[in-house]
mmCIF file of C-alpha atoms and ligand atoms in Angstrom:
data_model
loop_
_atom_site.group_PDB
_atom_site.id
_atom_site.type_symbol
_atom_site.label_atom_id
_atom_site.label_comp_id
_atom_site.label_asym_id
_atom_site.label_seq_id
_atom_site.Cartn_x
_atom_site.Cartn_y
_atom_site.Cartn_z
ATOM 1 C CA UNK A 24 180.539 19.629 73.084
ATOM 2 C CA UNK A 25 181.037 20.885 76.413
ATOM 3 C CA UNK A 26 178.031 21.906 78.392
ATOM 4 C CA UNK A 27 175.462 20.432 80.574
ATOM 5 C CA UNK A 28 172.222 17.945 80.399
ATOM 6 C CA UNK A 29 169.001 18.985 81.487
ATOM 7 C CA UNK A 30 166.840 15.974 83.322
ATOM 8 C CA UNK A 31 164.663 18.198 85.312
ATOM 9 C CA UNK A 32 160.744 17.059 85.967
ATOM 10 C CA UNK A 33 158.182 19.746 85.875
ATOM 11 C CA UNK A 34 156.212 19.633 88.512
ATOM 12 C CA UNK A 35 152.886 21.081 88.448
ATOM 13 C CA UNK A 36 150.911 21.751 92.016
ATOM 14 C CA UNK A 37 147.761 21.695 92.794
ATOM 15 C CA UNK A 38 146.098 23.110 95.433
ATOM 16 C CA UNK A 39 142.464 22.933 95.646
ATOM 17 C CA UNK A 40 139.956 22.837 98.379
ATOM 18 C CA UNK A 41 137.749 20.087 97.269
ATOM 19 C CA UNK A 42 138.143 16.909 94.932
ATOM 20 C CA UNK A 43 135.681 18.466 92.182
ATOM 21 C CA UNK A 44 138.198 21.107 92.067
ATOM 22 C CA UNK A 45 141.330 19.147 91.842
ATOM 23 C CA UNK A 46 139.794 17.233 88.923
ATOM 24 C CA UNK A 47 138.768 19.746 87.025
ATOM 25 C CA UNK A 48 142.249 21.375 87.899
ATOM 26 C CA UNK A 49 143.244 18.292 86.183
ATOM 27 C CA UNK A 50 141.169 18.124 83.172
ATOM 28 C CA UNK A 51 141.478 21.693 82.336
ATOM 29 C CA UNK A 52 145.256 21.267 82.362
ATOM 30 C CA UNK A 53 147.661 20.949 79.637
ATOM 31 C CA UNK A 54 149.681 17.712 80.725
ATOM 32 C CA UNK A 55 152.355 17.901 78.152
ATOM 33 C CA UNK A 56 153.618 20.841 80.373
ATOM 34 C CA UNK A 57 154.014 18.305 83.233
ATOM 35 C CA UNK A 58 156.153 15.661 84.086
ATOM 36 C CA UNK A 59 154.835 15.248 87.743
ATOM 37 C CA UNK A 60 151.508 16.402 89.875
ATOM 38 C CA UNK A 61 151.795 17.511 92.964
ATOM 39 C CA UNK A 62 148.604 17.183 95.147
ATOM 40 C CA UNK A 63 148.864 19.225 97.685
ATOM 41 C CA UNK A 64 146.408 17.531 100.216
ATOM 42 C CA UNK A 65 146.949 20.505 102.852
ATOM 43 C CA UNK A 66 144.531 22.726 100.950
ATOM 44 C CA UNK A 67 141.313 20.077 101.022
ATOM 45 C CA UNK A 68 138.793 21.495 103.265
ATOM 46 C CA UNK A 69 138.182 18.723 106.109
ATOM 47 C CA UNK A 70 140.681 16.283 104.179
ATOM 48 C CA UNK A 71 140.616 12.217 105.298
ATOM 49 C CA UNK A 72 142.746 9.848 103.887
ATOM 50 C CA UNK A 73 139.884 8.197 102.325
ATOM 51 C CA UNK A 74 139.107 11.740 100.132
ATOM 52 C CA UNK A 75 142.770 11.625 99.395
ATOM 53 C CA UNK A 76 142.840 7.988 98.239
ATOM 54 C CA UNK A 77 139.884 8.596 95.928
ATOM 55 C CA UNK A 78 141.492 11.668 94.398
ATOM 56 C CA UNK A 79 144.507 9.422 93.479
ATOM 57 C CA UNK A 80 142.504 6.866 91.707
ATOM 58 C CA UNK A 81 140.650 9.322 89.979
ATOM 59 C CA UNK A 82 144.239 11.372 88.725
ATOM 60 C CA UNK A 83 145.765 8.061 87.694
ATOM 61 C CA UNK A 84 142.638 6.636 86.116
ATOM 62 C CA UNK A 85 142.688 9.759 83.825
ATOM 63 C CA UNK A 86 146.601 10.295 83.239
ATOM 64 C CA UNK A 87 149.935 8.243 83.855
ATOM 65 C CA UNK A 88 151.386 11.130 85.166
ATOM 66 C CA UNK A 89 153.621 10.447 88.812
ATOM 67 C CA UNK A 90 152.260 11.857 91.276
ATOM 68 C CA UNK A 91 153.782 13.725 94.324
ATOM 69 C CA UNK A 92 151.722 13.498 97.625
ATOM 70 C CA UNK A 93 152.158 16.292 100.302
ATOM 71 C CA UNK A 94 150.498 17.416 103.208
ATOM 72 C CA UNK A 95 151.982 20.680 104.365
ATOM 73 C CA UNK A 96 152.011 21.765 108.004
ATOM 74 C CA UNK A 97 151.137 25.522 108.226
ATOM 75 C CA UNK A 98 154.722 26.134 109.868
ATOM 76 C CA UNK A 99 155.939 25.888 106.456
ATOM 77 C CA UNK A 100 153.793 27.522 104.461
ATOM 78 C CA UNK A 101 150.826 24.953 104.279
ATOM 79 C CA UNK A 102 147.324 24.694 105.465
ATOM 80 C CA UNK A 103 146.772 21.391 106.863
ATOM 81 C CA UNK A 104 144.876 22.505 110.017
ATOM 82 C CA UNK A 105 144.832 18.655 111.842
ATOM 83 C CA UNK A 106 147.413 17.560 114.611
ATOM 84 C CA UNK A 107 150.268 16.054 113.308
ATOM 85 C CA UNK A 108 149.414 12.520 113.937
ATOM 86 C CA UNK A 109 146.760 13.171 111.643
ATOM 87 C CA UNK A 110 148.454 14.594 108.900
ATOM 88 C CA UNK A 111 151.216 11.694 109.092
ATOM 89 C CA UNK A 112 148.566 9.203 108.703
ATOM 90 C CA UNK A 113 146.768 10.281 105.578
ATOM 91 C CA UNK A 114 150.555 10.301 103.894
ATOM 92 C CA UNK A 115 151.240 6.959 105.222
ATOM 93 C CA UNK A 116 147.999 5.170 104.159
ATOM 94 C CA UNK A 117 148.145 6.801 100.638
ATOM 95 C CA UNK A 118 151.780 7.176 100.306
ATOM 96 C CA UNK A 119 152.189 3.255 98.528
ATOM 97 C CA UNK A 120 149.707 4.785 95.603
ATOM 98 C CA UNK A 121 152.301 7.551 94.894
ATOM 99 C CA UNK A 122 155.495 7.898 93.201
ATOM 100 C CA UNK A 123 156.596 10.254 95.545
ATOM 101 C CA UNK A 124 155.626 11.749 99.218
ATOM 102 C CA UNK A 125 156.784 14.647 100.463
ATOM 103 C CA UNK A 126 157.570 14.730 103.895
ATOM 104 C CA UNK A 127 158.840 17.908 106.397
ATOM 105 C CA UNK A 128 162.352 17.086 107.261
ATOM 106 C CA UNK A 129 161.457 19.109 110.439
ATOM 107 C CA UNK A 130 158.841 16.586 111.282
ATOM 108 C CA UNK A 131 159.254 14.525 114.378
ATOM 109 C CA UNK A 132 161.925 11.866 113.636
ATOM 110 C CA UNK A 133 159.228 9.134 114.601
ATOM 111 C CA UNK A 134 156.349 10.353 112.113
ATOM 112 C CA UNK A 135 158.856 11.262 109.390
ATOM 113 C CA UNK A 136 160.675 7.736 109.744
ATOM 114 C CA UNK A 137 156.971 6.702 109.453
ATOM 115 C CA UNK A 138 156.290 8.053 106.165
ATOM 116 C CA UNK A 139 159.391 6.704 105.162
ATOM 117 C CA UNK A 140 158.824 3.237 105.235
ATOM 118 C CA UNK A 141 155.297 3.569 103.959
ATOM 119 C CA UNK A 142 156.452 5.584 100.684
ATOM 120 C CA UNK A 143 157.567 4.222 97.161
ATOM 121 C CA UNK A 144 160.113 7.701 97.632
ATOM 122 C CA UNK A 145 160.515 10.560 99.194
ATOM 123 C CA UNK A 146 161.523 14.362 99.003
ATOM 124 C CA UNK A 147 162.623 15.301 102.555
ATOM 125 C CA UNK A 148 161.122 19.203 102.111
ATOM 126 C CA UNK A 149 162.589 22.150 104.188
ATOM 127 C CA UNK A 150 161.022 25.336 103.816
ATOM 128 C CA UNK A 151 161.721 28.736 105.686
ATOM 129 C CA UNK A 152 159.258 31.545 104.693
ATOM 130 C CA UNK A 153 161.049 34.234 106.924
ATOM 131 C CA UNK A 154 164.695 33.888 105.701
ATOM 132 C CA UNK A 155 167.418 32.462 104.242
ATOM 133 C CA UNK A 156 169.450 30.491 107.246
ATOM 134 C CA UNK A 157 173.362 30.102 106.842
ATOM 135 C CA UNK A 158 174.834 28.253 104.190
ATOM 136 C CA UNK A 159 176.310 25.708 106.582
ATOM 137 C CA UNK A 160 172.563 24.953 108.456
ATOM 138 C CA UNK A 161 171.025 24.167 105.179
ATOM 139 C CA UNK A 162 174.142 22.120 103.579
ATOM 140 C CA UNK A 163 173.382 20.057 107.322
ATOM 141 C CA UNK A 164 170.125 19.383 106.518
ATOM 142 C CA UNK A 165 170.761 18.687 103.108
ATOM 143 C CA UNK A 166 173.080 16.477 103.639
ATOM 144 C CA UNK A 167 170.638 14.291 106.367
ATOM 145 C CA UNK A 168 168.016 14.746 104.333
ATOM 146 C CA UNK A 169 169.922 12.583 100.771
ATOM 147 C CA UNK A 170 170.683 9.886 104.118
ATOM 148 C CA UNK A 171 167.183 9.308 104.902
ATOM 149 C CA UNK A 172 165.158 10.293 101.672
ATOM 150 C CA UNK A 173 165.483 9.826 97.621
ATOM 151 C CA UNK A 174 165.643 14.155 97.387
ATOM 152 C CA UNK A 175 165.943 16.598 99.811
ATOM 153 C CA UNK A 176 164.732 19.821 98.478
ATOM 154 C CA UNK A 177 164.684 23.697 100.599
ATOM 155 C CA UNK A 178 162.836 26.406 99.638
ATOM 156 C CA UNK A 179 163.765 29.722 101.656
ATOM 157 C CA UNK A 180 162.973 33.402 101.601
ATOM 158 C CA UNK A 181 165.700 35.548 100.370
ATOM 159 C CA UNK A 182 165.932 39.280 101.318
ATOM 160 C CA UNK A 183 168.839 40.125 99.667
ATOM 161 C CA UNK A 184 170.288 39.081 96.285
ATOM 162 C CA UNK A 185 173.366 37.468 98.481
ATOM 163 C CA UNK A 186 170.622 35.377 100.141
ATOM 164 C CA UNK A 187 169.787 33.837 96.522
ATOM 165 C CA UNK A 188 173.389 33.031 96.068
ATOM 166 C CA UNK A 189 173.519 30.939 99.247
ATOM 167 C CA UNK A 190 171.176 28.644 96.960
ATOM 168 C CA UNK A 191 173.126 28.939 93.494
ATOM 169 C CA UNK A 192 176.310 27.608 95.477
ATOM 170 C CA UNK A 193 174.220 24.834 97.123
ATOM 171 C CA UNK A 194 173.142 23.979 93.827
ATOM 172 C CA UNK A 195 176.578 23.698 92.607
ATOM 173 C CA UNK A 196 177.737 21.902 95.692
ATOM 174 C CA UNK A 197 175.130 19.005 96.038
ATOM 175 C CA UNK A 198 173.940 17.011 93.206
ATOM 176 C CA UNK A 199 169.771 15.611 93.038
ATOM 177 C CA UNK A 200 168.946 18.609 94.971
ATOM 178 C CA UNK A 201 165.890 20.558 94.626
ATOM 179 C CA UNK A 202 166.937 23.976 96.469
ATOM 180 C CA UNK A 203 164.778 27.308 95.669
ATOM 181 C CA UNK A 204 165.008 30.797 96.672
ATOM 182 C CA UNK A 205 161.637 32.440 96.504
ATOM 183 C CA UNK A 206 159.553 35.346 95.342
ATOM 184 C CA UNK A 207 160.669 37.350 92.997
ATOM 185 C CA UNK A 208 164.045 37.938 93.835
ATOM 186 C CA UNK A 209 164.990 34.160 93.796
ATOM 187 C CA UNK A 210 162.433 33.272 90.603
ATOM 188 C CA UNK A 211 165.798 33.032 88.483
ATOM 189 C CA UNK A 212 166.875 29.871 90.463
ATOM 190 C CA UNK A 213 163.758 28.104 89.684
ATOM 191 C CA UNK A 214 165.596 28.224 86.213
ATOM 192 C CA UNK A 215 169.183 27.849 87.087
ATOM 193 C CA UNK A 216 168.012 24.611 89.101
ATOM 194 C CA UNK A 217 167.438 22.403 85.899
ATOM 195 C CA UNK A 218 170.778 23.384 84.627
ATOM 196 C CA UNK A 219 172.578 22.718 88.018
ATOM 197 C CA UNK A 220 171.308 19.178 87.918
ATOM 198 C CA UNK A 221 167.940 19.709 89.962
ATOM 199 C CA UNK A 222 165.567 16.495 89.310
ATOM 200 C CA UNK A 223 162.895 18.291 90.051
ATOM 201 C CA UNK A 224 160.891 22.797 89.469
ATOM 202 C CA UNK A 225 157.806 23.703 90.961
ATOM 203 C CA UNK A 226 155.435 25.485 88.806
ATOM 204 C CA UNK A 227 151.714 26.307 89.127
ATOM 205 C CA UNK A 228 148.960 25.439 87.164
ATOM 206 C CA UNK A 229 146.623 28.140 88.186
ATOM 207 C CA UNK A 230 147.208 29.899 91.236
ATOM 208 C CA UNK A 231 150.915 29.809 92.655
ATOM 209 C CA UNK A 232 151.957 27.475 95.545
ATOM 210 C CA UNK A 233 154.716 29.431 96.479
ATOM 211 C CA UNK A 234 156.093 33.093 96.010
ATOM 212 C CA UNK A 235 158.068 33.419 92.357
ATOM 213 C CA UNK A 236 156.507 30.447 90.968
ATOM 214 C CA UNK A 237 156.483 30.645 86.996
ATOM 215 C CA UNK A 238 153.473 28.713 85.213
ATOM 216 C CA UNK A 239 153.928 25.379 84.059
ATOM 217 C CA UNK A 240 153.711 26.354 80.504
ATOM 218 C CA UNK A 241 156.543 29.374 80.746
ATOM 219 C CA UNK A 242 158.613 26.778 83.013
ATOM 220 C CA UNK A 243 158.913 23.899 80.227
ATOM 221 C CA UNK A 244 159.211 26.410 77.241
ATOM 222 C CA UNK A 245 162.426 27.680 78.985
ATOM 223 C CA UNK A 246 163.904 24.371 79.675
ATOM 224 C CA UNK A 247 163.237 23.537 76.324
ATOM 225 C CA UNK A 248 164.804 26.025 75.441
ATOM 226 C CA UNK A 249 167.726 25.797 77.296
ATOM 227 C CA UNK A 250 167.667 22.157 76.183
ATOM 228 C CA UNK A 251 167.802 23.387 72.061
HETATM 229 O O1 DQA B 326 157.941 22.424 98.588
HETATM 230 C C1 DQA B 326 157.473 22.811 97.534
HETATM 231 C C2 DQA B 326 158.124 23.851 96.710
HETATM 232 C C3 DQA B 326 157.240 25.080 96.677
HETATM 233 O O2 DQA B 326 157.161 25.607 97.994
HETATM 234 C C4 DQA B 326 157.880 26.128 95.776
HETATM 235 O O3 DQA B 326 158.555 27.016 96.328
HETATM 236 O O4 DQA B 326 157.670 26.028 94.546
HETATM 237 C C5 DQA B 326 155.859 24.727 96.188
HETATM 238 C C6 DQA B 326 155.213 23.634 97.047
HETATM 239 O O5 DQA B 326 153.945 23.284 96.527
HETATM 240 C C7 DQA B 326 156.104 22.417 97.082
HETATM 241 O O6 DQA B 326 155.545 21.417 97.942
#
């Protein structure tokens, strides 16, 4: 039968301010809604790489779950308040725990090569909270992004249902890529993205990481459904 096969990983994010929080994030959870955890490092108050390494031991002593390591800078929607040496660092010395780090794919070519060759994988993340930039600039950094990383993945602002578009067609155009148009207006793609062949949808566990976010447990009862 003619149709399509659904591989997408739900990916749950948490974003907590302190390890007591992130565990009992993590506890409270249901983790048959998730097929990855994103700890989103950015929102620990005062975070070191040594809080952030005994986080991971703690996640993977309680569930086998991959986890997906990022530290956001604020210019893309994060909180991660340190300099960016700093925030390089605590990826690369806890990046080998991981199954995946997320790294800015507007970081400086020297950090981001960095985190490259201290990671297991990568996603090489673009975000633009203001807009949606022309088709062409994102299929450019797309297309650098798949050279230097395992999945490049943008998430952009659309103002106009034409801007959400831009990120069906990208979809359509580029295999393994994780491309979402947000708030509201763009939730749908958060959906279309497993059937276009997206490895990976953001979904939150409690609060939202990002504008149009669905919940982890609406997000895997519609690709199952899709999937039936
Ligand atoms: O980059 C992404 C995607 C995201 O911004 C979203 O739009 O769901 C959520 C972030 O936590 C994650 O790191």
């Amino acid at each position: 039968m003619e149709g399509f096969t659904i591989n997408t990983g739900v990916c749950g994010s948490i974003i907590k301010e302190n390890k007591e929080e992130i565990l009992e994030t993590l506890k409270t959870m249901n983790l048959d809604n998730v097929d990855y955890i994103e700890l989103r490092v950015d929102t620990i108050k005062n975070v070191t790489s040594t809080m952030v390494h005994d986080i991971i031991i703690e996640i993977q002593n309680y569930t086998d779950k991959p986890i997906i390591l990022t530290n956001r800078t604020e210019d893309e929607g994060g909180y991660f308040k340190g300099s960016d040496d700093e925030r390089i660092k605590i990826l690369c010395d806890n990046a080998p725990l991981v199954e995946y780090t997320d790294i800015e794919y507007m970081t400086k070519p020297e950090l981001r090569n960095q985190v490259i060759d201290a990671a297991n994988k990568t996603i090489i993340s673009y975000h633009n909270f203001d807009k949606t930039p022309e088709k062409q600039y994102l299929k450019n950094i797309i297309n650098e992004a798949s050279d230097i990383g395992v999945i490049p993945k943008i998430a952009v602002k659309p103002h106009t249902l034409e801007d959400t578009y831009i990120i069906l067609q990208l979809m359509m155009e580029h295999d393994n890529l994780v491309a979402i148009s947000m708030d509201k207006l763009g939730t749908y793609t958060r959906i279309i993205g497993p059937i276009m062949g997206s490895p990976i949808t953001y979904a939150s566990i409690e609060e939202t990481s990002a504008p149009g976010q669905l919940d982890t447990k609406q997000t895997t009862q519609i690709i199952k459904k899709l999937k039936s």
